[in-house]
Short mmCIF file of C-alpha atoms in Angstrom, two decimals:
data_model
loop_
_atom_site.label_atom_id
_atom_site.label_comp_id
_atom_site.label_asym_id
_atom_site.label_seq_id
_atom_site.Cartn_x
_atom_site.Cartn_y
_atom_site.Cartn_z
CA UNK A 1 82.46 19.65 -56.16
CA UNK A 2 84.68 22.36 -55.88
CA UNK A 3 86.67 23.93 -53.25
CA UNK A 4 83.89 26.95 -52.32
CA UNK A 5 81.06 24.45 -52.02
CA UNK A 6 82.39 22.12 -50.08
CA UNK A 7 83.77 24.86 -47.61
CA UNK A 8 80.10 27.19 -47.67
CA UNK A 9 78.55 23.32 -47.34
CA UNK A 10 81.02 22.62 -44.22
CA UNK A 11 81.10 25.76 -42.42
CA UNK A 12 77.60 26.69 -43.13
CA UNK A 13 76.54 22.96 -40.52
CA UNK A 14 79.31 23.34 -38.52
CA UNK A 15 77.92 26.86 -37.12
CA UNK A 16 75.01 26.09 -37.51
CA UNK A 17 75.53 22.78 -34.52
CA UNK A 18 77.65 25.30 -32.58
CA UNK A 19 74.57 28.26 -32.17
CA UNK A 20 72.60 25.41 -31.31
CA UNK A 21 74.57 24.15 -28.50
CA UNK A 22 75.47 27.11 -27.40
CA UNK A 23 71.83 28.43 -27.23
CA UNK A 24 71.28 25.42 -24.85
CA UNK A 25 73.91 25.72 -23.02
CA UNK A 26 72.84 29.89 -22.51
CA UNK A 27 70.26 28.98 -21.00
CA UNK A 28 71.48 26.17 -18.24
CA UNK A 29 71.83 27.15 -14.97
CA UNK A 30 75.79 26.63 -14.90
CA UNK A 31 76.48 29.10 -17.52
CA UNK A 32 74.55 32.30 -15.27
CA UNK A 33 76.61 31.52 -12.62
CA UNK A 34 80.28 31.29 -14.71
CA UNK A 35 78.31 34.55 -15.69
CA UNK A 36 78.09 35.52 -12.70
CA UNK A 37 81.71 34.85 -11.80
CA UNK A 38 83.32 36.19 -14.58
CA UNK A 39 81.30 39.84 -14.21
CA UNK A 40 82.72 39.73 -10.37
CA UNK A 41 86.10 39.13 -11.11
CA UNK A 42 86.02 41.71 -13.55
CA UNK A 43 84.57 44.00 -11.21
CA UNK A 44 87.49 42.93 -8.61
CA UNK A 45 89.94 43.88 -11.48
CA UNK A 46 88.95 47.15 -11.87
CA UNK A 47 89.60 47.86 -7.99
CA UNK A 48 92.74 46.15 -8.39
CA UNK A 49 93.79 48.10 -10.68
CA UNK A 50 92.37 51.34 -9.10
CA UNK A 51 94.94 50.23 -6.22
CA UNK A 52 97.93 48.97 -7.94
CA UNK A 53 101.38 50.49 -7.30
CA UNK A 54 103.16 51.67 -9.89
CA UNK A 55 105.91 49.23 -9.13
CA UNK A 56 104.34 46.48 -10.40
CA UNK A 57 106.49 44.55 -12.82
CA UNK A 58 103.37 44.23 -14.90
CA UNK A 59 106.21 43.24 -18.44
CA UNK A 60 105.86 40.13 -16.02
CA UNK A 61 102.55 39.63 -16.61
CA UNK A 62 102.49 40.52 -20.33
CA UNK A 63 105.57 37.76 -20.38
CA UNK A 64 103.46 35.62 -19.60
CA UNK A 65 101.00 35.78 -21.36
CA UNK A 66 103.12 35.83 -24.41
CA UNK A 67 104.30 31.90 -22.69
CA UNK A 68 100.76 30.94 -22.12
CA UNK A 69 98.66 31.53 -24.83
CA UNK A 70 100.49 29.25 -27.42
CA UNK A 71 100.74 26.30 -24.67
CA UNK A 72 96.85 25.73 -26.08
CA UNK A 73 96.29 25.17 -29.58
CA UNK A 74 93.22 24.16 -31.15
CA UNK A 75 92.14 23.14 -34.61
CA UNK A 76 88.96 22.89 -37.03
CA UNK A 77 89.32 20.84 -40.96
CA UNK A 78 85.59 19.99 -41.20
CA UNK A 79 86.57 17.04 -42.19
CA UNK A 80 83.99 13.95 -41.53
CA UNK A 81 85.32 10.56 -41.46
CA UNK A 82 83.57 9.31 -45.10
CA UNK A 83 85.53 12.24 -46.70
CA UNK A 84 88.97 9.45 -46.96
CA UNK A 85 86.38 7.49 -49.60
CA UNK A 86 84.20 10.69 -51.36
CA UNK A 87 86.55 13.22 -51.50
CA UNK A 88 89.56 11.02 -52.93
CA UNK A 89 89.03 12.11 -56.51
CA UNK A 90 89.28 15.47 -55.88
CA UNK A 91 91.69 15.37 -53.87
CA UNK A 92 94.41 17.44 -56.31
CA UNK A 93 91.49 20.06 -56.17
CA UNK A 94 91.04 21.65 -53.14
CA UNK A 95 93.88 23.97 -52.51
CA UNK A 96 91.18 26.41 -52.24
CA UNK A 97 89.21 24.69 -49.14
CA UNK A 98 92.61 23.98 -47.41
CA UNK A 99 93.67 27.82 -47.76
CA UNK A 100 89.80 28.71 -46.12
CA UNK A 101 90.39 26.55 -43.69
CA UNK A 102 94.36 28.31 -42.34
CA UNK A 103 92.47 31.88 -42.64
CA UNK A 104 90.31 30.47 -40.24
CA UNK A 105 92.27 28.73 -37.65
CA UNK A 106 93.96 31.74 -38.16
CA UNK A 107 91.14 34.20 -37.24
CA UNK A 108 90.65 32.04 -34.60
CA UNK A 109 93.85 32.20 -32.48
CA UNK A 110 93.81 36.20 -32.76
CA UNK A 111 90.39 35.97 -31.61
CA UNK A 112 91.87 33.75 -28.36
CA UNK A 113 94.69 35.96 -28.21
CA UNK A 114 93.23 39.32 -27.98
CA UNK A 115 90.83 38.76 -25.55
CA UNK A 116 93.38 38.69 -22.43
CA UNK A 117 95.66 40.86 -23.95
CA UNK A 118 93.05 43.11 -23.87
CA UNK A 119 92.64 42.21 -20.14
CA UNK A 120 96.76 42.71 -19.86
CA UNK A 121 97.68 45.72 -21.70
CA UNK A 122 95.57 48.07 -18.96
CA UNK A 123 97.83 47.03 -15.92
CA UNK A 124 100.73 46.86 -18.54
CA UNK A 125 100.06 50.74 -19.30
CA UNK A 126 99.99 51.36 -16.04
CA UNK A 127 103.14 49.51 -14.86
CA UNK A 128 105.12 50.60 -17.66
CA UNK A 129 106.36 53.42 -19.73
CA UNK A 130 105.15 52.41 -23.21
CA UNK A 131 103.83 54.26 -26.41
CA UNK A 132 100.48 53.40 -28.67
CA UNK A 133 103.11 52.24 -31.36
CA UNK A 134 104.44 49.77 -29.31
CA UNK A 135 101.31 48.61 -28.04
CA UNK A 136 100.34 48.23 -31.90
CA UNK A 137 103.41 46.28 -31.69
CA UNK A 138 103.34 44.32 -28.54
CA UNK A 139 99.31 43.35 -29.31
CA UNK A 140 100.15 42.44 -33.31
CA UNK A 141 102.61 40.02 -32.07
CA UNK A 142 100.33 38.27 -29.86
CA UNK A 143 97.24 37.89 -31.92
CA UNK A 144 100.07 36.15 -34.40
CA UNK A 145 101.46 33.76 -31.74
CA UNK A 146 97.49 32.62 -31.32
CA UNK A 147 97.15 32.58 -34.91
CA UNK A 148 100.84 30.51 -34.75
CA UNK A 149 99.47 28.26 -32.25
CA UNK A 150 96.60 26.99 -34.31
CA UNK A 151 98.34 26.99 -37.82
CA UNK A 152 101.47 24.74 -36.57
CA UNK A 153 98.59 22.22 -35.42
CA UNK A 154 97.17 22.38 -38.84
CA UNK A 155 100.48 21.48 -40.26
CA UNK A 156 101.47 19.09 -38.45
CA UNK A 157 104.50 21.14 -36.44
CA UNK A 158 105.76 20.33 -34.01
CA UNK A 159 104.71 22.15 -31.09
CA UNK A 160 108.18 23.36 -29.26
CA UNK A 161 108.71 24.62 -32.25
CA UNK A 162 106.44 27.79 -31.27
CA UNK A 163 106.52 27.55 -27.51
CA UNK A 164 110.45 28.22 -28.49
CA UNK A 165 109.81 31.42 -30.62
CA UNK A 166 106.90 32.06 -27.68
CA UNK A 167 109.48 32.08 -25.58
CA UNK A 168 112.25 34.59 -27.20
CA UNK A 169 109.21 36.99 -27.72
CA UNK A 170 108.40 36.96 -23.75
CA UNK A 171 112.29 37.24 -22.46
CA UNK A 172 112.10 40.29 -24.98
CA UNK A 173 109.23 41.62 -23.57
CA UNK A 174 110.92 41.54 -19.83
CA UNK A 175 114.41 43.55 -20.96
CA UNK A 176 112.39 46.33 -22.30
CA UNK A 177 112.21 44.93 -26.64
CA UNK A 178 108.61 44.32 -25.92
CA UNK A 179 108.13 46.31 -29.64
CA UNK A 180 111.30 43.60 -31.20
CA UNK A 181 109.10 40.71 -30.56
CA UNK A 182 106.80 41.33 -33.36
CA UNK A 183 110.04 40.68 -34.72
CA UNK A 184 110.18 37.12 -33.37
CA UNK A 185 106.66 36.32 -34.94
CA UNK A 186 107.32 37.17 -37.93
CA UNK A 187 110.32 34.88 -37.86
CA UNK A 188 107.73 32.25 -36.89
CA UNK A 189 105.12 33.03 -39.13
CA UNK A 190 107.72 32.28 -42.10
CA UNK A 191 108.42 28.89 -40.97
CA UNK A 192 105.02 28.19 -40.97
CA UNK A 193 104.88 29.31 -44.13
CA UNK A 194 107.60 26.99 -45.43
CA UNK A 195 106.76 23.99 -43.87
CA UNK A 196 102.90 24.37 -44.90
CA UNK A 197 100.59 21.33 -46.51
CA UNK A 198 101.31 21.25 -50.28
CA UNK A 199 98.46 18.33 -49.88
CA UNK A 200 95.39 17.79 -48.53
CA UNK A 201 96.19 15.26 -45.65
CA UNK A 202 93.13 14.07 -45.44
CA UNK A 203 93.31 11.57 -42.41
CA UNK A 204 95.04 13.71 -39.82
CA UNK A 205 92.67 16.58 -40.62
CA UNK A 206 89.81 14.23 -39.62
CA UNK A 207 91.46 13.33 -36.53
CA UNK A 208 92.47 16.85 -35.64
CA UNK A 209 88.09 17.96 -36.47
CA UNK A 210 86.90 14.42 -34.38
CA UNK A 211 89.14 16.24 -31.28
CA UNK A 212 88.03 19.37 -31.78
CA UNK A 213 84.42 18.15 -32.11
CA UNK A 214 84.71 16.30 -29.18
CA UNK A 215 86.24 18.45 -27.62
CA UNK A 216 83.54 21.47 -28.11
CA UNK A 217 80.94 18.53 -27.26
CA UNK A 218 82.68 17.84 -24.23
CA UNK A 219 82.34 21.80 -23.05
CA UNK A 220 79.06 21.67 -23.93
CA UNK A 221 78.30 18.46 -21.52
CA UNK A 222 78.79 20.53 -18.53
CA UNK A 223 75.83 22.41 -19.35
CA UNK A 224 73.60 20.19 -21.56
CA UNK A 225 72.84 16.32 -22.17
CA UNK A 226 74.74 15.88 -25.71
CA UNK A 227 73.40 12.44 -26.94
CA UNK A 228 75.98 11.79 -29.26
CA UNK A 229 79.29 12.44 -26.79
CA UNK A 230 81.81 9.67 -26.94
CA UNK A 231 82.39 8.99 -23.30
CA UNK A 232 85.54 9.14 -21.87
CA UNK A 233 86.68 7.09 -19.04
CA UNK A 234 89.53 7.23 -16.36
CA UNK A 235 91.52 4.80 -14.60
CA UNK A 236 92.36 6.02 -12.04
CA UNK A 237 94.07 3.79 -10.63
CA UNK A 238 94.48 4.70 -6.44
CA UNK A 239 90.96 5.01 -6.52
CA UNK A 240 89.64 2.21 -8.40
CA UNK A 241 91.62 -0.43 -6.04
CA UNK A 242 89.71 1.15 -3.32
CA UNK A 243 86.55 0.03 -5.43
CA UNK A 244 88.14 -3.35 -5.34
CA UNK A 245 87.60 -3.20 -1.15
CA UNK A 246 83.75 -3.34 -1.26
CA UNK A 247 82.72 -6.53 -0.44
CA UNK A 248 81.11 -9.13 -2.37
CA UNK A 249 77.92 -9.10 -1.68
CA UNK A 250 74.34 -8.99 -3.91
CA UNK A 251 73.17 -5.90 -1.99
CA UNK A 252 76.55 -4.32 -2.84
CA UNK A 253 76.11 -4.71 -6.73
CA UNK A 254 75.43 -1.81 -8.25
CA UNK A 255 76.90 0.20 -4.90
CA UNK A 256 80.10 -1.50 -7.21
CA UNK A 257 79.06 -0.52 -10.50
CA UNK A 258 77.66 3.02 -9.84
CA UNK A 259 81.28 4.49 -7.39
CA UNK A 260 83.28 2.37 -10.34
CA UNK A 261 81.23 4.19 -12.86
CA UNK A 262 81.21 7.56 -10.62
CA UNK A 263 85.14 7.76 -9.80
CA UNK A 264 86.13 7.03 -13.77
CA UNK A 265 84.03 9.13 -15.43
CA UNK A 266 84.31 13.21 -16.09
CA UNK A 267 80.38 13.17 -15.78
CA UNK A 268 80.93 11.74 -11.67
CA UNK A 269 84.20 13.04 -9.82
CA UNK A 270 85.38 15.55 -12.71
CA UNK A 271 82.59 17.51 -12.15
CA UNK A 272 82.76 17.24 -8.69
CA UNK A 273 86.22 19.03 -9.26
CA UNK A 274 85.41 21.15 -11.74
CA UNK A 275 82.04 23.06 -9.84
CA UNK A 276 84.65 22.90 -6.76
CA UNK A 277 87.08 25.04 -7.91
CA UNK A 278 84.56 27.74 -10.05
CA UNK A 279 83.38 28.47 -6.57
CA UNK A 280 86.94 28.59 -4.73
CA UNK A 281 87.90 30.98 -7.02
CA UNK A 282 84.50 32.89 -7.14
CA UNK A 283 84.61 32.52 -2.91
CA UNK A 284 88.15 33.98 -3.04
CA UNK A 285 86.49 37.09 -5.01
CA UNK A 286 83.68 37.45 -3.41
CA UNK A 287 85.99 37.40 -0.16
CA UNK A 288 85.53 40.99 0.94
CA UNK A 289 81.93 39.94 1.09
CA UNK A 290 80.58 37.47 3.68
CA UNK A 291 77.26 37.01 2.17
CA UNK A 292 78.55 36.24 -0.84
CA UNK A 293 80.69 33.30 0.15
CA UNK A 294 78.07 31.73 1.39
CA UNK A 295 75.79 31.47 -1.10
CA UNK A 296 77.88 30.25 -2.82
CA UNK A 297 78.32 27.21 -0.80
CA UNK A 298 74.68 25.99 -2.04
CA UNK A 299 74.53 27.82 -5.20
CA UNK A 300 77.96 25.58 -6.14
CA UNK A 301 76.82 22.57 -3.85
CA UNK A 302 72.92 22.69 -5.86
CA UNK A 303 74.69 23.05 -9.05
CA UNK A 304 76.41 19.73 -8.69
CA UNK A 305 73.46 17.56 -7.12
CA UNK A 306 71.65 18.45 -10.34
CA UNK A 307 74.27 18.10 -12.48
CA UNK A 308 74.63 14.75 -11.03
CA UNK A 309 71.55 13.01 -11.49
CA UNK A 310 72.54 11.53 -14.73
CA UNK A 311 76.24 9.75 -14.53
CA UNK A 312 74.57 6.53 -13.85
CA UNK A 313 72.93 6.63 -17.34
CA UNK A 314 75.87 5.01 -19.44
CA UNK A 315 75.14 1.64 -16.73
CA UNK A 316 71.10 1.54 -16.35
CA UNK A 317 71.27 1.85 -20.36
CA UNK A 318 73.68 -1.09 -20.64
CA UNK A 319 71.50 -4.31 -20.78
CA UNK A 320 73.41 -7.14 -18.96
CA UNK A 321 72.62 -3.79 -16.36
CA UNK A 322 69.15 -4.34 -16.54
CA UNK A 323 69.09 -8.01 -16.04
CA UNK A 324 70.73 -8.48 -12.78
CA UNK A 325 68.47 -9.79 -10.63
CA UNK A 326 69.61 -8.76 -7.06
CA UNK A 327 70.58 -4.62 -5.43
CA UNK A 328 68.60 -1.70 -4.78
CA UNK A 329 70.07 1.26 -7.25
CA UNK A 330 68.14 3.96 -6.78
CA UNK A 331 69.86 3.21 -2.52
CA UNK A 332 73.22 3.00 -4.05
CA UNK A 333 72.69 5.64 -6.30
CA UNK A 334 70.95 8.10 -3.14
CA UNK A 335 74.56 7.01 -1.29
CA UNK A 336 76.67 8.64 -4.16
CA UNK A 337 74.62 11.79 -4.17
CA UNK A 338 75.32 12.39 -0.65
CA UNK A 339 78.39 11.45 -0.20
CA UNK A 340 79.56 14.05 -3.18
CA UNK A 341 77.81 16.31 -2.03
CA UNK A 342 78.61 15.90 1.89
CA UNK A 343 82.24 16.20 0.52
CA UNK A 344 81.50 19.29 -1.72
CA UNK A 345 80.18 20.73 1.35
CA UNK A 346 82.81 20.09 3.34
CA UNK A 347 85.51 21.48 0.91
CA UNK A 348 83.63 25.05 -0.06
CA UNK A 349 82.90 25.61 4.18
CA UNK A 350 86.33 25.12 4.54
CA UNK A 351 87.44 27.46 1.94
CA UNK A 352 85.02 29.59 3.22
CA UNK A 353 85.44 29.46 6.42
CA UNK A 354 89.37 30.42 6.09
CA UNK A 355 88.46 33.39 3.57
CA UNK A 356 85.38 35.52 5.30
CA UNK A 357 85.85 34.05 8.86
CA UNK A 358 82.14 34.05 9.21
CA UNK A 359 79.86 32.07 10.39
CA UNK A 360 77.42 32.21 7.93
CA UNK A 361 79.11 30.16 6.16
CA UNK A 362 78.01 27.11 8.04
CA UNK A 363 74.73 28.47 7.23
CA UNK A 364 75.24 27.97 3.59
CA UNK A 365 76.39 24.60 4.60
CA UNK A 366 73.26 23.34 6.15
CA UNK A 367 71.19 24.71 2.96
CA UNK A 368 73.54 23.11 1.18
CA UNK A 369 73.56 20.09 2.40
CA UNK A 370 69.19 19.84 2.30
CA UNK A 371 69.70 20.83 -1.37
CA UNK A 372 71.51 17.39 -1.95
CA UNK A 373 69.67 15.80 -0.58
CA UNK A 374 66.33 17.08 -2.42
CA UNK A 375 67.97 15.71 -5.58
CA UNK A 376 68.86 12.46 -3.68
CA UNK A 377 65.90 11.26 -3.59
CA UNK A 378 64.63 13.46 -6.61
#
């Protein structure tokens, strides 16, 4: 097996899986809500630009973009666990595969940088004196930082190296020398080139691929069920200690199990936090329309109740759980869904009333509770 055939095989397999889950996600109800929030956010952003004061410090927003973009970095290598054995005989001949992996991660980082740049550059042009050539240099510099963030992780280079250069570029933007950011970005790329891996680090790249796949699966799991996703749990010591106060009785067996599962899993309390934050952002964007604010409560409350339905699956499928001779699992599950629906409804109602001051939010809250009760009984 040579580099070209290995790259082609792994890349096609990865893209096939990505397209499959992307199609499932595109048909999910939550994604339509996210689309709507983004589109409405663009409308609000357009209105903000129309009313923008020319004295607004746009350079600080652009500088913040240089600082924020490198904070997140991800790398794909398209390697699997079995490659630790099967690729050993041809390890020295995979330099071409390494170059293609680097090119893929660099292009992905550039795309990730260009999208926010196009959003911010409109504001920057309206508030700062600049030329088209300087804007091109600024965009190229930001794109190089996006590529460098991914490549630094791929090559095992410390994250602080990229952040240090990004801070320097941001400082140049603030002192009105934005065109010099391209020099800093090019210096960073030279540093990455000098510190690149000469031989394919199998174990490290396999771990990077697994991390990237798990991140994608967790994102897809927001919208569709991903069966081979490795479950992640967090201790959440304070909430766990509160659960220990549930009295030990036969009737409360499933109450204890489900509450523990709820507070420790990403499909439980993590789901509520994510959807509540998205709902709050939408309500803030739609604060000028009291009907949108009111309808956001049942919309996001219903999505939460719907997505909470399978959160007990990990407990229910365990053999020891099936052998428990006591407790009412259905009743315990309903209590948790009701508690989640009521808690989220209270938070969103208070946010809605604070943003709009409309009595319509009460009607939205009642509708949200009715939807939550429907899914609790389903």
